[in-house]
Amino acid sequence: TLSLGIFLANIQAIKTIGGSYTSIFTALLEAQSCIHSLRQITHLMNLPTDLEMRRESNNKRRIRTAELQEDLKKRFPTQQYRQHLDKVPIMLENLQFQYVTTHIDSTLNLLGKINLEQGTLS
């Protein structure tokens, strides 16, 4: 037989352990509820990117802009520093855009060239 004091001490210890397991179980349920979102984020983060294509496009744009700047410096030698940049034309060449989803694959191709002098578009 147990004395009343030992019995009550055992009940208190079981109650404390039960509270700890409740906290652990609640934390596990919260972690489990995040798994679907975490899988979705992981999937999206691992999709292919167009970073290389953007870098190439940016490099081509920078080279072309530098060429235009040099040409404008030669055409307008009296212009102050970088004032000739206001004379760089707005250019569109072979514009392509693609939008892909699970249901739609839409591509826009505008082949050709448009040059607009700044200040002429209204």
mmCIF file with all atom_site columns, C-alpha atoms in Angstrom:
data_model
loop_
_atom_site.group_PDB
_atom_site.id
_atom_site.type_symbol
_atom_site.label_atom_id
_atom_site.label_alt_id
_atom_site.label_comp_id
_atom_site.label_asym_id
_atom_site.label_entity_id
_atom_site.label_seq_id
_atom_site.pdbx_PDB_ins_code
_atom_site.Cartn_x
_atom_site.Cartn_y
_atom_site.Cartn_z
_atom_site.occupancy
_atom_site.B_iso_or_equiv
_atom_site.pdbx_formal_charge
_atom_site.auth_seq_id
_atom_site.auth_comp_id
_atom_site.auth_asym_id
_atom_site.auth_atom_id
_atom_site.pdbx_PDB_model_num
ATOM 1   C CA . THR A 1 1   ? 0.000  0.000  0.000   1.00 0.00 ? 1   THR A CA 1
ATOM 2   C CA . LEU A 1 2   ? 1.059  3.543  -0.724  1.00 0.00 ? 2   LEU A CA 1
ATOM 3   C CA . SER A 1 3   ? 0.752  6.324  1.699   1.00 0.00 ? 3   SER A CA 1
ATOM 4   C CA . LEU A 1 4   ? -1.454 9.242  0.694   1.00 0.00 ? 4   LEU A CA 1
ATOM 5   C CA . GLY A 1 5   ? 1.578  11.535 0.283   1.00 0.00 ? 5   GLY A CA 1
ATOM 6   C CA . ILE A 1 6   ? 3.360  9.181  -2.146  1.00 0.00 ? 6   ILE A CA 1
ATOM 7   C CA . PHE A 1 7   ? 0.125  8.629  -4.081  1.00 0.00 ? 7   PHE A CA 1
ATOM 8   C CA . LEU A 1 8   ? -0.430 12.379 -4.465  1.00 0.00 ? 8   LEU A CA 1
ATOM 9   C CA . ALA A 1 9   ? 3.234  12.867 -5.465  1.00 0.00 ? 9   ALA A CA 1
ATOM 10  C CA . ASN A 1 10  ? 2.841  10.164 -8.148  1.00 0.00 ? 10  ASN A CA 1
ATOM 11  C CA . ILE A 1 11  ? -0.342 11.841 -9.446  1.00 0.00 ? 11  ILE A CA 1
ATOM 12  C CA . GLN A 1 12  ? 1.482  15.214 -9.617  1.00 0.00 ? 12  GLN A CA 1
ATOM 13  C CA . ALA A 1 13  ? 4.418  13.640 -11.497 1.00 0.00 ? 13  ALA A CA 1
ATOM 14  C CA . ILE A 1 14  ? 2.045  11.946 -13.992 1.00 0.00 ? 14  ILE A CA 1
ATOM 15  C CA . LYS A 1 15  ? 0.193  15.245 -14.443 1.00 0.00 ? 15  LYS A CA 1
ATOM 16  C CA . THR A 1 16  ? 3.482  17.089 -15.140 1.00 0.00 ? 16  THR A CA 1
ATOM 17  C CA . ILE A 1 17  ? 4.626  14.427 -17.630 1.00 0.00 ? 17  ILE A CA 1
ATOM 18  C CA . GLY A 1 18  ? 1.199  14.522 -19.327 1.00 0.00 ? 18  GLY A CA 1
ATOM 19  C CA . GLY A 1 19  ? 1.459  18.309 -19.681 1.00 0.00 ? 19  GLY A CA 1
ATOM 20  C CA . SER A 1 20  ? 4.899  17.955 -21.244 1.00 0.00 ? 20  SER A CA 1
ATOM 21  C CA . TYR A 1 21  ? 3.627  15.365 -23.743 1.00 0.00 ? 21  TYR A CA 1
ATOM 22  C CA . THR A 1 22  ? 0.705  17.651 -24.575 1.00 0.00 ? 22  THR A CA 1
ATOM 23  C CA . SER A 1 23  ? 3.154  20.453 -25.377 1.00 0.00 ? 23  SER A CA 1
ATOM 24  C CA . ILE A 1 24  ? 5.268  18.125 -27.529 1.00 0.00 ? 24  ILE A CA 1
ATOM 25  C CA . PHE A 1 25  ? 2.184  16.809 -29.374 1.00 0.00 ? 25  PHE A CA 1
ATOM 26  C CA . THR A 1 26  ? 0.943  20.369 -30.034 1.00 0.00 ? 26  THR A CA 1
ATOM 27  C CA . ALA A 1 27  ? 4.351  21.369 -31.423 1.00 0.00 ? 27  ALA A CA 1
ATOM 28  C CA . LEU A 1 28  ? 4.376  18.296 -33.689 1.00 0.00 ? 28  LEU A CA 1
ATOM 29  C CA . LEU A 1 29  ? 0.881  19.100 -34.986 1.00 0.00 ? 29  LEU A CA 1
ATOM 30  C CA . GLU A 1 30  ? 1.958  22.664 -35.791 1.00 0.00 ? 30  GLU A CA 1
ATOM 31  C CA . ALA A 1 31  ? 5.061  21.396 -37.603 1.00 0.00 ? 31  ALA A CA 1
ATOM 32  C CA . GLN A 1 32  ? 2.982  18.859 -39.527 1.00 0.00 ? 32  GLN A CA 1
ATOM 33  C CA . SER A 1 33  ? 0.539  21.561 -40.638 1.00 0.00 ? 33  SER A CA 1
ATOM 34  C CA . CYS A 1 34  ? 3.425  23.417 -42.321 1.00 0.00 ? 34  CYS A CA 1
ATOM 35  C CA . ILE A 1 35  ? 4.708  20.473 -44.364 1.00 0.00 ? 35  ILE A CA 1
ATOM 36  C CA . HIS A 1 36  ? 2.414  21.071 -47.374 1.00 0.00 ? 36  HIS A CA 1
ATOM 37  C CA . SER A 1 37  ? 3.407  24.731 -47.575 1.00 0.00 ? 37  SER A CA 1
ATOM 38  C CA . LEU A 1 38  ? 7.082  23.849 -47.170 1.00 0.00 ? 38  LEU A CA 1
ATOM 39  C CA . ARG A 1 39  ? 6.840  21.298 -50.001 1.00 0.00 ? 39  ARG A CA 1
ATOM 40  C CA . GLN A 1 40  ? 5.173  23.894 -52.206 1.00 0.00 ? 40  GLN A CA 1
ATOM 41  C CA . ILE A 1 41  ? 7.874  26.492 -51.459 1.00 0.00 ? 41  ILE A CA 1
ATOM 42  C CA . THR A 1 42  ? 10.613 23.903 -52.081 1.00 0.00 ? 42  THR A CA 1
ATOM 43  C CA . HIS A 1 43  ? 9.018  22.966 -55.418 1.00 0.00 ? 43  HIS A CA 1
ATOM 44  C CA . LEU A 1 44  ? 8.762  26.607 -56.509 1.00 0.00 ? 44  LEU A CA 1
ATOM 45  C CA . MET A 1 45  ? 12.318 27.396 -55.421 1.00 0.00 ? 45  MET A CA 1
ATOM 46  C CA . ASN A 1 46  ? 13.629 24.466 -57.486 1.00 0.00 ? 46  ASN A CA 1
ATOM 47  C CA . LEU A 1 47  ? 11.861 25.374 -60.725 1.00 0.00 ? 47  LEU A CA 1
ATOM 48  C CA . PRO A 1 48  ? 14.118 26.397 -63.596 1.00 0.00 ? 48  PRO A CA 1
ATOM 49  C CA . THR A 1 49  ? 14.823 30.097 -63.915 1.00 0.00 ? 49  THR A CA 1
ATOM 50  C CA . ASP A 1 50  ? 15.481 32.375 -66.848 1.00 0.00 ? 50  ASP A CA 1
ATOM 51  C CA . LEU A 1 51  ? 18.382 34.063 -65.092 1.00 0.00 ? 51  LEU A CA 1
ATOM 52  C CA . GLU A 1 52  ? 20.972 33.076 -67.710 1.00 0.00 ? 52  GLU A CA 1
ATOM 53  C CA . MET A 1 53  ? 18.776 34.367 -70.529 1.00 0.00 ? 53  MET A CA 1
ATOM 54  C CA . ARG A 1 54  ? 18.150 37.625 -68.650 1.00 0.00 ? 54  ARG A CA 1
ATOM 55  C CA . ARG A 1 55  ? 21.880 38.060 -68.036 1.00 0.00 ? 55  ARG A CA 1
ATOM 56  C CA . GLU A 1 56  ? 22.653 37.567 -71.721 1.00 0.00 ? 56  GLU A CA 1
ATOM 57  C CA . SER A 1 57  ? 19.908 39.993 -72.688 1.00 0.00 ? 57  SER A CA 1
ATOM 58  C CA . ASN A 1 58  ? 21.174 42.564 -70.196 1.00 0.00 ? 58  ASN A CA 1
ATOM 59  C CA . ASN A 1 59  ? 24.750 42.219 -71.466 1.00 0.00 ? 59  ASN A CA 1
ATOM 60  C CA . LYS A 1 60  ? 23.598 42.688 -75.075 1.00 0.00 ? 60  LYS A CA 1
ATOM 61  C CA . ARG A 1 61  ? 21.567 45.736 -74.056 1.00 0.00 ? 61  ARG A CA 1
ATOM 62  C CA . ARG A 1 62  ? 24.536 47.275 -72.238 1.00 0.00 ? 62  ARG A CA 1
ATOM 63  C CA . ILE A 1 63  ? 26.842 46.687 -75.208 1.00 0.00 ? 63  ILE A CA 1
ATOM 64  C CA . ARG A 1 64  ? 24.311 48.191 -77.612 1.00 0.00 ? 64  ARG A CA 1
ATOM 65  C CA . THR A 1 65  ? 23.766 51.198 -75.328 1.00 0.00 ? 65  THR A CA 1
ATOM 66  C CA . ALA A 1 66  ? 27.522 51.773 -75.084 1.00 0.00 ? 66  ALA A CA 1
ATOM 67  C CA . GLU A 1 67  ? 27.769 51.654 -78.890 1.00 0.00 ? 67  GLU A CA 1
ATOM 68  C CA . LEU A 1 68  ? 24.935 54.182 -79.205 1.00 0.00 ? 68  LEU A CA 1
ATOM 69  C CA . GLN A 1 69  ? 26.579 56.441 -76.625 1.00 0.00 ? 69  GLN A CA 1
ATOM 70  C CA . GLU A 1 70  ? 29.868 56.417 -78.518 1.00 0.00 ? 70  GLU A CA 1
ATOM 71  C CA . ASP A 1 71  ? 28.058 57.188 -81.764 1.00 0.00 ? 71  ASP A CA 1
ATOM 72  C CA . LEU A 1 72  ? 26.200 60.082 -80.128 1.00 0.00 ? 72  LEU A CA 1
ATOM 73  C CA . LYS A 1 73  ? 29.422 61.440 -78.596 1.00 0.00 ? 73  LYS A CA 1
ATOM 74  C CA . LYS A 1 74  ? 30.901 61.581 -82.099 1.00 0.00 ? 74  LYS A CA 1
ATOM 75  C CA . ARG A 1 75  ? 27.755 63.162 -83.598 1.00 0.00 ? 75  ARG A CA 1
ATOM 76  C CA . PHE A 1 76  ? 27.384 65.734 -80.810 1.00 0.00 ? 76  PHE A CA 1
ATOM 77  C CA . PRO A 1 77  ? 30.911 66.487 -79.557 1.00 0.00 ? 77  PRO A CA 1
ATOM 78  C CA . THR A 1 78  ? 29.903 69.818 -77.988 1.00 0.00 ? 78  THR A CA 1
ATOM 79  C CA . GLN A 1 79  ? 27.341 68.252 -75.634 1.00 0.00 ? 79  GLN A CA 1
ATOM 80  C CA . GLN A 1 80  ? 28.229 68.299 -71.974 1.00 0.00 ? 80  GLN A CA 1
ATOM 81  C CA . TYR A 1 81  ? 28.849 65.117 -69.999 1.00 0.00 ? 81  TYR A CA 1
ATOM 82  C CA . ARG A 1 82  ? 26.025 62.604 -70.575 1.00 0.00 ? 82  ARG A CA 1
ATOM 83  C CA . GLN A 1 83  ? 23.650 65.116 -72.167 1.00 0.00 ? 83  GLN A CA 1
ATOM 84  C CA . HIS A 1 84  ? 23.832 63.035 -75.308 1.00 0.00 ? 84  HIS A CA 1
ATOM 85  C CA . LEU A 1 85  ? 22.021 60.230 -73.427 1.00 0.00 ? 85  LEU A CA 1
ATOM 86  C CA . ASP A 1 86  ? 18.793 62.183 -73.923 1.00 0.00 ? 86  ASP A CA 1
ATOM 87  C CA . LYS A 1 87  ? 19.249 61.594 -77.625 1.00 0.00 ? 87  LYS A CA 1
ATOM 88  C CA . VAL A 1 88  ? 19.462 57.774 -77.418 1.00 0.00 ? 88  VAL A CA 1
ATOM 89  C CA . PRO A 1 89  ? 16.508 56.433 -79.430 1.00 0.00 ? 89  PRO A CA 1
ATOM 90  C CA . ILE A 1 90  ? 13.933 54.072 -77.964 1.00 0.00 ? 90  ILE A CA 1
ATOM 91  C CA . MET A 1 91  ? 14.425 50.830 -79.883 1.00 0.00 ? 91  MET A CA 1
ATOM 92  C CA . LEU A 1 92  ? 12.378 47.624 -80.110 1.00 0.00 ? 92  LEU A CA 1
ATOM 93  C CA . GLU A 1 93  ? 13.777 44.747 -82.144 1.00 0.00 ? 93  GLU A CA 1
ATOM 94  C CA . ASN A 1 94  ? 12.233 41.303 -82.608 1.00 0.00 ? 94  ASN A CA 1
ATOM 95  C CA . LEU A 1 95  ? 10.082 41.472 -79.484 1.00 0.00 ? 95  LEU A CA 1
ATOM 96  C CA . GLN A 1 96  ? 9.197  38.046 -78.074 1.00 0.00 ? 96  GLN A CA 1
ATOM 97  C CA . PHE A 1 97  ? 7.126  37.188 -75.042 1.00 0.00 ? 97  PHE A CA 1
ATOM 98  C CA . GLN A 1 98  ? 5.951  33.800 -73.800 1.00 0.00 ? 98  GLN A CA 1
ATOM 99  C CA . TYR A 1 99  ? 3.460  33.010 -71.069 1.00 0.00 ? 99  TYR A CA 1
ATOM 100 C CA . VAL A 1 100 ? 3.177  29.364 -70.018 1.00 0.00 ? 100 VAL A CA 1
ATOM 101 C CA . THR A 1 101 ? 0.865  27.814 -67.437 1.00 0.00 ? 101 THR A CA 1
ATOM 102 C CA . THR A 1 102 ? -0.524 24.307 -67.077 1.00 0.00 ? 102 THR A CA 1
ATOM 103 C CA . HIS A 1 103 ? -3.468 25.253 -69.335 1.00 0.00 ? 103 HIS A CA 1
ATOM 104 C CA . ILE A 1 104 ? -2.058 27.982 -71.593 1.00 0.00 ? 104 ILE A CA 1
ATOM 105 C CA . ASP A 1 105 ? 1.025  28.313 -73.764 1.00 0.00 ? 105 ASP A CA 1
ATOM 106 C CA . SER A 1 106 ? 0.859  31.736 -75.354 1.00 0.00 ? 106 SER A CA 1
ATOM 107 C CA . THR A 1 107 ? 3.686  33.251 -77.393 1.00 0.00 ? 107 THR A CA 1
ATOM 108 C CA . LEU A 1 108 ? 3.897  36.733 -78.874 1.00 0.00 ? 108 LEU A CA 1
ATOM 109 C CA . ASN A 1 109 ? 6.397  37.353 -81.677 1.00 0.00 ? 109 ASN A CA 1
ATOM 110 C CA . LEU A 1 110 ? 6.729  40.831 -83.124 1.00 0.00 ? 110 LEU A CA 1
ATOM 111 C CA . LEU A 1 111 ? 9.490  40.557 -85.681 1.00 0.00 ? 111 LEU A CA 1
ATOM 112 C CA . GLY A 1 112 ? 10.946 43.765 -86.995 1.00 0.00 ? 112 GLY A CA 1
ATOM 113 C CA . LYS A 1 113 ? 12.440 46.958 -85.701 1.00 0.00 ? 113 LYS A CA 1
ATOM 114 C CA . ILE A 1 114 ? 10.997 50.182 -84.293 1.00 0.00 ? 114 ILE A CA 1
ATOM 115 C CA . ASN A 1 115 ? 13.178 53.224 -83.586 1.00 0.00 ? 115 ASN A CA 1
ATOM 116 C CA . LEU A 1 116 ? 11.643 56.238 -81.872 1.00 0.00 ? 116 LEU A CA 1
ATOM 117 C CA . GLU A 1 117 ? 13.568 59.382 -81.194 1.00 0.00 ? 117 GLU A CA 1
ATOM 118 C CA . GLN A 1 118 ? 13.007 60.566 -77.644 1.00 0.00 ? 118 GLN A CA 1
ATOM 119 C CA . GLY A 1 119 ? 10.346 63.236 -77.391 1.00 0.00 ? 119 GLY A CA 1
ATOM 120 C CA . THR A 1 120 ? 8.538  62.139 -80.583 1.00 0.00 ? 120 THR A CA 1
ATOM 121 C CA . LEU A 1 121 ? 6.088  59.658 -79.034 1.00 0.00 ? 121 LEU A CA 1
ATOM 122 C CA . SER A 1 122 ? 2.855  61.203 -77.841 1.00 0.00 ? 122 SER A CA 1
#
